[in-house]
Amino acid sequence: MADLEAAAARDRQSQRLGITEQRNPASADLDRMSSLEIVTVMNKEDHKVADAVQQALPQIARAVDAVVAGLRSGGRLIYMGAGTSGRLGVLDAAECPPTFRTDPNLVVGLIAGGKGAMFTAVEGAEDSAELGVSDLNELQLTAQDVVIGVAASGRTPYVIGGLDRARELGATTISLACNTGARTSAHADIAIEIDNGPEVITGSSRLKAGTSQKLVLNMISTAAMVRMGKVYGNLMVDVAPNNTKLIERAERIVMAAAGCGREQARAALRAAGGHAKTAIVMVIRGVDAAQARRALDAADGFVRAAIEEPGATADPPRCAAALAERPSVQPDSIVFTQSDPVSPHGDTKE
């Protein structure tokens, strides 16, 4: 009888815990397994992640629409989180300048504990709601900004404090958690909850939870940049060619988009100052760089509109002008801006 009562008590406790803190039966004997058995279990569990993300696609799409609206009104996209969740936000923010030629202040990553927390765990930083408020205050948050709070557990005080402060200032708030019924969901305008099931190692949310967060952040930033005219077809036409690999990629992009040879693409890129968008319009419309830039300006940077409907306007974004007017503010919690000496800018995957 006592054993049954103890088991029932454990079940009740498990139900109170978030899914990321519960034990996974599939890995209960992990310490007895061979290397192949361990990675096989992990691989099987990882297969569940994409399906879990699929269940949240409507909420993710709503988040994309909110980000686009914010950017078009002159706002920024700001990620904030602690530990792995914070690092993933920083990573996504760091990749936007080389991939989409965005201003380094347009997509920002905040991590509890500042730059040092990117490389070494800063114990206790995530438990401070006040720190989340302080970090956002240093950014001079506005109602046009969009703040995404990333917390696998869905209950990180740093994130909740930041989301509450953002809502006070009228900014759009989005929460991303890997538990259903997450506390952070109640503090956001749009709540994304991914149920990946328990981790292979109990509580190690750097595993499936981290993988799902990376997938979701990829979707949000990528889809938003597509909607902002940073992509033509599936080509990253705003790529910043900062190294040999990206220079060659820019040439291939112009060749594919304009249907020309490498020499013509290379010459157009030289004339366009390395700007693939301008080079594409130059080749397709048979104009010089200045004319191509005017066509792109009239089309608000959308290559398709500049080519197909010269002078057309596609719901103009005001982000560049707004950012130019706003002072560059970079608190210690912002990591890896393009001007940062440790920034891996240009390190966009093939």
Coordinates of C-alpha atoms in Angstrom, one line a residue:
M1 CA 0.0 0.0 0.0
A2 CA 2.8 2.4 0.9
D3 CA 4.5 1.7 -2.5
L4 CA 1.3 2.5 -4.3
E5 CA 0.9 5.8 -2.4
A6 CA 4.5 6.7 -3.1
A7 CA 4.1 6.0 -6.8
A8 CA 0.9 8.1 -6.9
A9 CA 2.8 10.9 -5.1
R10 CA 5.6 10.7 -7.7
D11 CA 3.0 10.9 -10.5
R12 CA 1.4 14.0 -9.0
Q13 CA 4.8 15.6 -8.7
S14 CA 5.7 14.7 -12.3
Q15 CA 2.5 16.3 -13.5
R16 CA 3.3 19.5 -11.7
L17 CA 6.7 19.7 -13.4
G18 CA 7.0 21.0 -16.9
I19 CA 7.6 18.4 -19.6
T20 CA 11.3 19.4 -19.9
E21 CA 11.8 18.3 -16.2
Q22 CA 10.1 15.0 -16.5
R23 CA 11.9 11.7 -17.0
N24 CA 12.0 10.0 -20.4
P25 CA 11.2 6.3 -20.3
A26 CA 13.1 5.7 -23.5
S27 CA 16.4 6.8 -21.9
A28 CA 15.8 5.4 -18.4
D29 CA 18.8 3.0 -18.8
L30 CA 21.0 5.5 -20.7
D31 CA 24.1 4.7 -18.5
R32 CA 24.0 1.1 -19.5
M33 CA 23.9 1.7 -23.2
S34 CA 26.7 1.5 -25.8
S35 CA 27.6 4.6 -27.8
L36 CA 25.5 3.4 -30.7
E37 CA 22.5 2.8 -28.5
I38 CA 22.8 6.2 -26.9
V39 CA 23.0 8.1 -30.2
T40 CA 20.2 5.9 -31.6
V41 CA 17.9 6.9 -28.7
M42 CA 18.8 10.5 -29.2
N43 CA 18.2 10.4 -32.9
K44 CA 14.8 8.8 -32.4
E45 CA 13.8 11.5 -29.9
D46 CA 15.1 14.3 -32.2
H47 CA 12.7 13.0 -34.9
K48 CA 9.9 14.2 -32.6
V49 CA 11.0 17.8 -32.7
A50 CA 9.9 18.8 -36.2
D51 CA 6.5 17.3 -35.6
A52 CA 6.1 19.2 -32.4
V53 CA 7.1 22.4 -34.1
Q54 CA 4.5 21.7 -36.9
Q55 CA 1.8 21.8 -34.3
A56 CA 2.7 25.4 -33.5
L57 CA 2.9 26.7 -37.1
P58 CA -0.2 28.9 -36.9
Q59 CA 1.2 30.7 -33.8
I60 CA 4.6 31.0 -35.5
A61 CA 3.0 32.6 -38.5
R62 CA 1.3 35.1 -36.3
A63 CA 4.6 35.9 -34.8
V64 CA 6.1 36.5 -38.2
D65 CA 3.3 38.8 -39.1
A66 CA 3.8 40.8 -35.9
V67 CA 7.6 41.0 -36.5
V68 CA 7.0 42.3 -40.1
A69 CA 4.5 44.9 -38.8
G70 CA 7.0 46.1 -36.2
L71 CA 9.9 46.3 -38.6
R72 CA 7.8 48.1 -41.2
S73 CA 6.8 50.7 -38.6
G74 CA 10.4 51.4 -37.7
G75 CA 10.9 48.9 -34.9
R76 CA 13.4 46.3 -34.0
L77 CA 13.3 42.5 -33.3
I78 CA 14.7 41.8 -29.9
Y79 CA 15.3 38.3 -28.5
M80 CA 15.9 37.8 -24.8
G81 CA 16.6 34.6 -22.9
A82 CA 18.9 32.9 -20.4
G83 CA 21.4 30.1 -20.9
T84 CA 20.9 28.0 -24.1
S85 CA 17.7 30.0 -24.9
G86 CA 19.6 33.3 -24.7
R87 CA 22.5 31.9 -26.8
L88 CA 20.1 30.8 -29.5
G89 CA 18.6 34.3 -29.8
V90 CA 22.0 35.8 -30.0
L91 CA 23.0 33.4 -32.7
D92 CA 20.0 34.2 -34.8
A93 CA 20.5 37.9 -34.4
A94 CA 24.2 37.6 -35.3
E95 CA 23.4 35.9 -38.6
C96 CA 21.0 38.6 -39.9
P97 CA 23.6 41.2 -40.9
P98 CA 25.6 38.9 -43.1
T99 CA 22.6 37.0 -44.5
F100 CA 20.2 39.8 -45.1
R101 CA 22.4 42.9 -44.9
T102 CA 20.4 44.3 -42.0
D103 CA 21.6 47.1 -39.7
P104 CA 23.3 45.4 -36.7
N105 CA 20.8 47.2 -34.4
L106 CA 17.7 45.9 -36.3
V107 CA 17.8 42.3 -34.8
V108 CA 19.2 42.2 -31.3
G109 CA 20.0 39.3 -28.9
L110 CA 19.9 39.8 -25.2
I111 CA 21.3 37.1 -22.8
A112 CA 20.9 37.2 -19.0
G113 CA 24.3 37.9 -17.6
G114 CA 25.7 39.7 -20.6
K115 CA 28.5 38.7 -23.0
G116 CA 30.2 36.5 -20.5
A117 CA 27.1 34.3 -20.3
M118 CA 27.5 33.5 -24.0
F119 CA 30.5 31.4 -23.1
T120 CA 30.2 30.6 -19.4
A121 CA 27.2 30.0 -17.3
V122 CA 26.3 33.0 -15.1
E123 CA 24.5 31.4 -12.2
G124 CA 21.5 33.3 -10.9
A125 CA 21.2 35.8 -13.8
E126 CA 18.1 34.1 -15.1
D127 CA 16.4 34.4 -11.7
S128 CA 16.3 38.2 -11.9
A129 CA 13.2 39.8 -13.4
E130 CA 14.8 43.2 -12.6
L131 CA 17.7 42.4 -14.9
G132 CA 15.3 41.7 -17.8
V133 CA 13.7 45.1 -17.2
S134 CA 17.1 46.8 -17.0
D135 CA 18.4 45.2 -20.2
L136 CA 15.4 46.4 -22.1
N137 CA 15.5 49.8 -20.6
E138 CA 19.1 50.2 -21.9
L139 CA 17.8 49.5 -25.4
Q140 CA 15.4 52.5 -25.2
L141 CA 12.5 50.2 -26.1
T142 CA 9.6 51.8 -28.2
A143 CA 6.1 50.7 -29.0
Q144 CA 7.3 49.8 -32.5
D145 CA 9.7 47.1 -31.2
V146 CA 8.9 43.4 -31.0
V147 CA 10.3 41.4 -28.1
I148 CA 10.5 37.6 -28.2
G149 CA 11.1 36.0 -24.8
V150 CA 12.7 32.6 -25.2
A151 CA 12.6 30.2 -22.3
A152 CA 12.5 26.4 -22.6
S153 CA 10.9 26.0 -19.1
G154 CA 8.5 28.8 -19.8
R155 CA 9.0 30.3 -16.3
T156 CA 12.4 32.2 -16.4
P157 CA 12.0 35.4 -14.3
Y158 CA 14.5 37.3 -16.6
V159 CA 12.3 36.7 -19.6
I160 CA 9.0 37.4 -17.7
G161 CA 10.4 40.6 -16.4
G162 CA 11.4 41.7 -19.8
L163 CA 8.1 40.7 -21.4
D164 CA 6.2 42.7 -18.7
R165 CA 8.3 45.7 -19.3
A166 CA 7.9 45.5 -23.0
R167 CA 4.1 45.3 -22.7
E168 CA 4.1 48.4 -20.4
L169 CA 5.8 50.3 -23.2
G170 CA 3.4 49.1 -25.8
A171 CA 5.8 46.9 -27.7
T172 CA 4.5 43.6 -29.2
T173 CA 5.5 40.6 -27.1
I174 CA 6.0 37.0 -28.1
S175 CA 6.9 34.1 -25.9
L176 CA 8.6 30.8 -27.0
A177 CA 8.5 28.0 -24.5
C178 CA 8.9 24.2 -24.6
N179 CA 6.2 23.4 -22.0
T180 CA 2.4 23.6 -22.4
G181 CA 0.7 26.1 -20.1
A182 CA 3.9 28.0 -19.7
R183 CA 4.0 31.0 -17.4
T184 CA 5.6 33.1 -20.1
S185 CA 2.5 32.6 -22.3
A186 CA 0.4 34.7 -20.0
H187 CA 2.9 37.6 -20.3
A188 CA 2.9 37.8 -24.1
D189 CA 0.6 38.9 -26.9
I190 CA 1.5 35.8 -28.9
A191 CA 2.4 32.5 -27.2
I192 CA 4.3 29.7 -28.9
E193 CA 4.5 26.5 -27.0
I194 CA 6.4 23.5 -28.3
D195 CA 5.8 20.1 -26.7
N196 CA 8.8 18.0 -27.5
G197 CA 8.3 15.5 -24.7
P198 CA 10.9 14.8 -22.0
E199 CA 14.6 15.2 -22.7
V200 CA 16.9 12.2 -23.1
I201 CA 18.8 13.5 -20.1
T202 CA 16.1 14.8 -17.6
G203 CA 16.0 18.6 -17.5
S204 CA 18.7 19.1 -20.2
S205 CA 16.8 21.6 -22.3
R206 CA 19.8 22.2 -24.5
L207 CA 18.7 19.0 -26.3
K208 CA 15.3 18.7 -27.9
A209 CA 14.1 22.0 -26.5
G210 CA 17.1 23.8 -27.9
T211 CA 16.7 22.2 -31.2
S212 CA 13.0 23.2 -31.5
Q213 CA 13.8 26.7 -30.4
K214 CA 16.5 27.0 -33.1
L215 CA 13.9 25.8 -35.7
V216 CA 11.3 28.3 -34.6
L217 CA 13.7 31.3 -34.5
N218 CA 15.0 30.3 -37.9
M219 CA 11.4 30.4 -39.2
I220 CA 10.6 33.7 -37.6
S221 CA 13.6 35.7 -38.8
T222 CA 13.8 34.1 -42.2
A223 CA 10.1 34.5 -43.0
A224 CA 10.1 38.1 -41.7
M225 CA 13.1 38.9 -43.9
V226 CA 11.4 37.3 -46.9
R227 CA 8.4 39.5 -46.3
M228 CA 10.6 42.5 -46.0
G229 CA 12.0 42.0 -49.5
K230 CA 15.4 40.5 -48.5
V231 CA 14.9 37.5 -50.7
Y232 CA 14.1 37.1 -54.4
G233 CA 12.7 33.7 -55.2
N234 CA 14.8 31.7 -52.7
L235 CA 18.0 33.7 -53.2
M236 CA 19.5 35.8 -50.4
V237 CA 19.8 38.9 -52.7
D238 CA 20.8 41.1 -49.8
V239 CA 23.8 39.0 -48.7
A240 CA 26.8 41.0 -47.5
P241 CA 29.8 39.7 -49.5
N242 CA 32.4 40.1 -46.7
N243 CA 34.6 37.1 -47.5
T244 CA 35.6 34.9 -50.5
K245 CA 32.8 32.4 -50.0
L246 CA 30.1 35.1 -49.9
I247 CA 31.6 37.0 -52.8
E248 CA 31.3 33.9 -54.9
R249 CA 27.8 33.3 -53.6
A250 CA 26.8 36.8 -54.6
E251 CA 28.1 36.1 -58.1
R252 CA 26.0 32.9 -58.3
I253 CA 23.0 34.7 -57.0
V254 CA 23.2 37.3 -59.8
M255 CA 23.8 34.6 -62.4
A256 CA 20.8 32.6 -61.2
A257 CA 18.5 35.6 -60.9
A258 CA 19.5 37.4 -64.0
G259 CA 20.3 34.5 -66.2
C260 CA 23.8 35.8 -67.1
G261 CA 27.3 34.4 -67.1
R262 CA 29.9 34.8 -64.3
E263 CA 31.8 37.6 -65.9
Q264 CA 28.7 39.7 -66.5
A265 CA 27.6 39.0 -62.9
R266 CA 31.0 39.9 -61.6
A267 CA 31.2 43.2 -63.6
A268 CA 27.7 44.2 -62.5
L269 CA 28.5 43.5 -58.8
R270 CA 31.7 45.6 -59.1
A271 CA 29.6 48.5 -60.5
A272 CA 27.0 48.0 -57.8
G273 CA 29.5 48.1 -55.0
G274 CA 28.9 44.4 -54.2
H275 CA 25.1 44.8 -53.8
A276 CA 23.5 41.8 -55.5
K277 CA 20.1 43.3 -55.7
T278 CA 21.4 46.3 -57.6
A279 CA 23.4 44.1 -59.9
I280 CA 20.4 41.9 -60.7
V281 CA 18.2 44.9 -61.7
M282 CA 21.1 46.3 -63.7
V283 CA 21.5 43.1 -65.8
I284 CA 17.8 42.4 -66.2
R285 CA 16.7 45.9 -67.1
G286 CA 19.9 46.9 -68.9
V287 CA 20.4 50.0 -66.8
D288 CA 23.4 51.4 -64.8
A289 CA 23.8 51.2 -61.1
A290 CA 22.2 54.5 -60.3
Q291 CA 19.1 53.7 -62.3
A292 CA 18.9 50.3 -60.7
R293 CA 19.1 51.8 -57.2
R294 CA 16.3 54.3 -58.1
A295 CA 14.1 51.4 -59.3
L296 CA 14.8 49.5 -56.1
D297 CA 14.1 52.6 -53.9
A298 CA 10.8 53.0 -55.8
A299 CA 9.9 49.4 -55.0
D300 CA 11.0 49.6 -51.4
G301 CA 13.9 47.2 -52.0
F302 CA 11.7 44.4 -53.5
V303 CA 13.6 43.0 -56.5
R304 CA 10.5 41.5 -58.1
A305 CA 8.7 44.8 -58.0
A306 CA 11.7 46.7 -59.3
I307 CA 12.0 44.3 -62.3
E308 CA 8.3 43.7 -63.1
E309 CA 6.6 46.9 -62.1
P310 CA 9.0 49.8 -62.1
G311 CA 7.9 52.5 -59.7
A312 CA 5.6 50.1 -57.8
T313 CA 5.4 50.4 -54.0
A314 CA 5.0 47.4 -51.8
D315 CA 3.9 48.5 -48.3
P316 CA 6.9 50.6 -47.5
P317 CA 9.1 49.6 -44.5
R318 CA 10.4 52.6 -42.6
C319 CA 13.0 50.6 -40.6
A320 CA 16.1 52.1 -42.2
A321 CA 15.1 55.7 -41.6
A322 CA 13.9 55.0 -38.1
L323 CA 17.1 53.2 -37.1
A324 CA 19.2 56.0 -38.6
E325 CA 17.4 58.5 -36.3
R326 CA 17.8 56.3 -33.2
P327 CA 21.0 56.3 -31.3
S328 CA 23.0 53.0 -31.3
V329 CA 22.5 51.6 -27.8
Q330 CA 24.4 48.4 -26.9
P331 CA 24.2 47.2 -23.3
D332 CA 26.4 44.5 -22.1
S333 CA 23.7 41.9 -22.6
I334 CA 23.8 42.4 -26.4
V335 CA 26.3 40.0 -27.9
F336 CA 27.8 39.8 -31.4
T337 CA 26.8 42.9 -33.2
Q338 CA 28.5 43.4 -36.5
S339 CA 30.9 45.9 -35.0
D340 CA 31.9 43.5 -32.2
P341 CA 35.5 42.2 -32.6
V342 CA 34.3 38.7 -31.8
S343 CA 31.4 38.8 -34.2
P344 CA 31.4 35.8 -36.7
H345 CA 30.0 38.0 -39.4
G346 CA 29.9 36.4 -42.8
D347 CA 29.8 33.0 -41.3
T348 CA 26.6 32.0 -43.1
K349 CA 26.3 28.3 -43.8
E350 CA 26.4 26.9 -47.3

